[in-house]
Amino acid sequence: HSLNIAAGIFVDGVSATRTKYPFYNFYDTIVDFVAGQTLVLPASIPVKYFEGQHYTWYEDFEGTGETFISNSPTPTGYAQLEPELSNAFEGTRSAKFTLFIDEPKFDGQMLDGYPIVTQNSTFLELNYKTEQPFSVGMRVSTGVSTKTVYVATVNTSAAWNKIYIDLSKVVNENQSADLFRVYIYAELSSGRSQSIVYLDNFKLIHN
């Protein structure tokens, strides 16, 4: 028999929204099903992107001239994005921002926007570790106006984690937009004096 297994994800990190990821290829294998016997699959099944799939935007913070930056031009009240060397997810660098009482907010976004025209799927992949929740969404520019569209909240995680954020609705409802920019926003949670958020491997992908 031909057995096809699709890789599943939690959309926006919500376990109740488990679904097949549209950019991962199937794991295909040939097996013999025998009545009364249990078929044991490999403990680890390799999953790859569909051939020819590419990212519209990729930022791993390993080089100079990062493409995700702090949006606030001045530091007053806003934390700034910094390189993270000692606690990088992979490679030698990640990024982080630290919220304090005196700098309780963070606002960061893609340096350059991208036009996206699709009626299918658009996702943001992101590795993170965070001491408090933060928000992710898109800033949609049409002509001289820009609107901010919230999409999901990323919850606290003491260990590095990966999340898949579905941006399809934002893109498909704004087909006349000139540019889309991913943004992250955070405010220091009530009762905390400090929160650190680590970020790595932004991937904006669509089909």
CSV table of C-alpha atoms in Angstrom, one decimal:
chain,number,residue,atom,x,y,z
A,1,HIS,CA,0.0,0.0,0.0
A,2,SER,CA,1.1,3.6,-0.6
A,3,LEU,CA,1.1,5.6,2.7
A,4,ASN,CA,1.0,9.4,2.6
A,5,ILE,CA,1.6,11.4,5.8
A,6,ALA,CA,1.1,15.2,5.9
A,7,ALA,CA,3.0,17.4,8.4
A,8,GLY,CA,0.6,19.1,10.8
A,9,ILE,CA,0.9,22.5,12.6
A,10,PHE,CA,-1.0,24.4,15.2
A,11,VAL,CA,-2.2,27.5,13.3
A,12,ASP,CA,-1.2,30.7,15.3
A,13,GLY,CA,0.1,28.3,18.1
A,14,VAL,CA,-3.4,27.2,19.1
A,15,SER,CA,-3.7,23.5,19.6
A,16,ALA,CA,-7.3,23.4,18.6
A,17,THR,CA,-6.4,24.5,15.1
A,18,ARG,CA,-4.3,21.6,14.1
A,19,THR,CA,-4.1,21.4,10.3
A,20,LYS,CA,-1.9,20.3,7.4
A,21,TYR,CA,0.8,22.8,6.5
A,22,PRO,CA,0.4,23.8,2.9
A,23,PHE,CA,4.1,24.3,2.2
A,24,TYR,CA,5.4,20.9,3.5
A,25,ASN,CA,5.6,17.9,1.1
A,26,PHE,CA,4.1,14.6,2.1
A,27,TYR,CA,6.1,11.7,3.5
A,28,ASP,CA,5.4,8.9,1.1
A,29,THR,CA,6.3,5.3,1.6
A,30,ILE,CA,5.2,1.8,0.6
A,31,VAL,CA,4.1,-0.6,3.4
A,32,ASP,CA,2.5,-4.0,3.8
A,33,PHE,CA,-0.7,-3.9,5.9
A,34,VAL,CA,-1.2,-7.3,7.5
A,35,ALA,CA,-4.4,-8.2,9.3
A,36,GLY,CA,-3.9,-8.5,13.1
A,37,GLN,CA,-0.4,-6.9,13.0
A,38,THR,CA,0.7,-3.4,14.1
A,39,LEU,CA,2.7,-1.4,11.7
A,40,VAL,CA,5.4,0.7,13.4
A,41,LEU,CA,6.5,3.8,11.6
A,42,PRO,CA,9.9,5.5,12.2
A,43,ALA,CA,10.1,7.6,15.4
A,44,SER,CA,11.3,10.5,13.3
A,45,ILE,CA,9.8,11.2,9.9
A,46,PRO,CA,11.6,13.6,7.6
A,47,VAL,CA,9.6,16.5,6.3
A,48,LYS,CA,10.7,19.0,3.5
A,49,TYR,CA,9.2,22.0,1.8
A,50,PHE,CA,7.7,21.4,-1.6
A,51,GLU,CA,10.3,21.6,-4.4
A,52,GLY,CA,10.7,25.1,-5.7
A,53,GLN,CA,9.1,26.7,-2.6
A,54,HIS,CA,10.8,30.0,-1.6
A,55,TYR,CA,10.5,32.6,1.1
A,56,THR,CA,9.4,36.1,0.3
A,57,TRP,CA,11.3,37.3,3.3
A,58,TYR,CA,13.9,35.5,5.5
A,59,GLU,CA,15.8,37.0,8.5
A,60,ASP,CA,18.1,34.9,10.7
A,61,PHE,CA,20.1,37.8,12.2
A,62,GLU,CA,23.4,36.2,11.2
A,63,GLY,CA,24.6,39.0,9.0
A,64,THR,CA,24.8,42.8,9.0
A,65,GLY,CA,22.0,45.0,7.8
A,66,GLU,CA,19.1,43.2,9.4
A,67,THR,CA,15.7,43.5,7.7
A,68,PHE,CA,13.6,43.5,11.0
A,69,ILE,CA,14.2,46.6,13.0
A,70,SER,CA,12.8,48.6,16.0
A,71,ASN,CA,10.1,50.9,14.6
A,72,SER,CA,10.5,53.7,17.1
A,73,PRO,CA,13.1,56.2,16.0
A,74,THR,CA,13.8,57.3,19.5
A,75,PRO,CA,14.3,55.2,22.6
A,76,THR,CA,12.0,57.1,24.9
A,77,GLY,CA,9.6,54.6,26.4
A,78,TYR,CA,10.4,52.0,23.8
A,79,ALA,CA,12.8,49.1,24.0
A,80,GLN,CA,15.2,48.6,21.1
A,81,LEU,CA,16.0,45.4,19.2
A,82,GLU,CA,19.5,44.1,20.1
A,83,PRO,CA,21.7,41.2,18.9
A,84,GLU,CA,21.7,38.1,21.1
A,85,LEU,CA,24.9,36.1,21.1
A,86,SER,CA,24.9,34.0,24.3
A,87,ASN,CA,21.4,32.6,23.9
A,88,ALA,CA,21.1,32.2,20.1
A,89,PHE,CA,18.6,29.7,18.8
A,90,GLU,CA,21.0,28.4,16.1
A,91,GLY,CA,24.1,29.8,14.4
A,92,THR,CA,25.8,32.6,16.3
A,93,ARG,CA,23.1,35.3,16.6
A,94,SER,CA,19.5,35.8,17.3
A,95,ALA,CA,17.7,39.0,18.3
A,96,LYS,CA,16.1,40.1,21.5
A,97,PHE,CA,14.4,43.1,23.2
A,98,THR,CA,14.0,43.8,26.9
A,99,LEU,CA,11.0,45.5,28.4
A,100,PHE,CA,11.6,47.6,31.6
A,101,ILE,CA,9.4,49.9,33.7
A,102,ASP,CA,11.1,52.9,32.0
A,103,GLU,CA,10.8,51.2,28.5
A,104,PRO,CA,7.6,49.2,28.7
A,105,LYS,CA,6.9,49.0,25.0
A,106,PHE,CA,8.4,47.5,21.9
A,107,ASP,CA,7.3,48.1,18.3
A,108,GLY,CA,9.3,46.4,15.5
A,109,GLN,CA,8.6,45.7,11.8
A,110,MET,CA,10.1,44.6,8.5
A,111,LEU,CA,12.5,47.3,7.1
A,112,ASP,CA,11.1,46.8,3.6
A,113,GLY,CA,7.6,45.9,2.7
A,114,TYR,CA,6.7,43.3,0.1
A,115,PRO,CA,3.8,43.2,-2.4
A,116,ILE,CA,1.9,39.9,-2.0
A,117,VAL,CA,-0.7,38.9,-4.5
A,118,THR,CA,-2.3,35.5,-3.8
A,119,GLN,CA,-5.7,33.9,-3.1
A,120,ASN,CA,-4.0,30.9,-1.4
A,121,SER,CA,-1.9,30.8,1.7
A,122,THR,CA,0.5,33.2,3.4
A,123,PHE,CA,2.3,32.3,6.6
A,124,LEU,CA,4.9,33.7,8.9
A,125,GLU,CA,7.3,31.2,10.5
A,126,LEU,CA,9.1,32.3,13.7
A,127,ASN,CA,11.3,30.9,16.4
A,128,TYR,CA,11.0,32.6,19.7
A,129,LYS,CA,11.5,32.3,23.5
A,130,THR,CA,9.6,34.9,25.6
A,131,GLU,CA,9.0,35.7,29.2
A,132,GLN,CA,5.6,37.2,28.3
A,133,PRO,CA,3.1,37.4,25.5
A,134,PHE,CA,3.6,39.6,22.4
A,135,SER,CA,1.5,40.4,19.4
A,136,VAL,CA,2.1,39.7,15.7
A,137,GLY,CA,0.4,41.2,12.7
A,138,MET,CA,0.7,43.0,9.4
A,139,ARG,CA,1.0,46.7,8.5
A,140,VAL,CA,-0.8,47.2,5.2
A,141,SER,CA,0.2,50.1,3.0
A,142,THR,CA,-2.0,51.4,0.2
A,143,GLY,CA,-0.9,54.7,-1.4
A,144,VAL,CA,0.0,57.1,1.4
A,145,SER,CA,-2.0,55.4,4.1
A,146,THR,CA,-1.0,52.4,6.4
A,147,LYS,CA,-3.2,50.4,8.6
A,148,THR,CA,-2.2,47.9,11.4
A,149,VAL,CA,-3.9,44.6,11.4
A,150,TYR,CA,-3.5,42.4,14.5
A,151,VAL,CA,-3.3,38.6,13.7
A,152,ALA,CA,-2.2,36.6,16.7
A,153,THR,CA,-0.8,36.6,20.3
A,154,VAL,CA,2.4,34.6,20.9
A,155,ASN,CA,2.3,33.2,24.5
A,156,THR,CA,5.0,32.8,27.0
A,157,SER,CA,7.6,30.0,26.4
A,158,ALA,CA,10.6,29.3,28.6
A,159,ALA,CA,12.2,27.2,25.8
A,160,TRP,CA,12.8,28.0,22.2
A,161,ASN,CA,9.6,27.3,20.2
A,162,LYS,CA,8.4,27.6,16.7
A,163,ILE,CA,5.1,29.1,15.6
A,164,TYR,CA,3.2,29.3,12.3
A,165,ILE,CA,1.1,32.4,12.0
A,166,ASP,CA,-1.6,32.5,9.3
A,167,LEU,CA,-1.6,35.8,7.4
A,168,SER,CA,-3.8,34.6,4.6
A,169,LYS,CA,-6.9,36.5,5.6
A,170,VAL,CA,-5.0,39.8,5.9
A,171,VAL,CA,-3.4,39.4,2.4
A,172,ASN,CA,-6.6,38.2,0.7
A,173,GLU,CA,-8.7,40.9,2.1
A,174,ASN,CA,-6.3,43.6,1.0
A,175,GLN,CA,-5.5,42.6,-2.6
A,176,SER,CA,-5.2,46.3,-3.7
A,177,ALA,CA,-2.4,47.0,-1.1
A,178,ASP,CA,1.0,48.1,-2.3
A,179,LEU,CA,3.1,46.6,0.5
A,180,PHE,CA,2.8,44.4,3.5
A,181,ARG,CA,5.1,44.5,6.6
A,182,VAL,CA,5.2,42.0,9.4
A,183,TYR,CA,5.2,43.7,12.8
A,184,ILE,CA,5.7,42.7,16.5
A,185,TYR,CA,4.3,44.7,19.4
A,186,ALA,CA,4.6,44.2,23.1
A,187,GLU,CA,3.9,46.0,26.3
A,188,LEU,CA,5.3,45.0,29.7
A,189,SER,CA,2.8,42.7,31.4
A,190,SER,CA,1.2,43.9,34.6
A,191,GLY,CA,3.1,43.0,37.7
A,192,ARG,CA,6.4,42.5,35.9
A,193,SER,CA,9.5,44.7,36.2
A,194,GLN,CA,11.3,43.1,33.2
A,195,SER,CA,10.5,40.8,30.3
A,196,ILE,CA,13.0,39.5,27.7
A,197,VAL,CA,11.8,38.3,24.3
A,198,TYR,CA,14.1,36.4,21.9
A,199,LEU,CA,13.4,36.1,18.2
A,200,ASP,CA,15.0,34.2,15.3
A,201,ASN,CA,14.4,32.9,11.8
A,202,PHE,CA,11.6,35.0,10.4
A,203,LYS,CA,10.2,33.3,7.2
A,204,LEU,CA,7.4,34.9,5.2
A,205,ILE,CA,6.1,32.3,2.7
A,206,HIS,CA,3.2,32.1,0.4
A,207,ASN,CA,1.9,30.2,-2.6
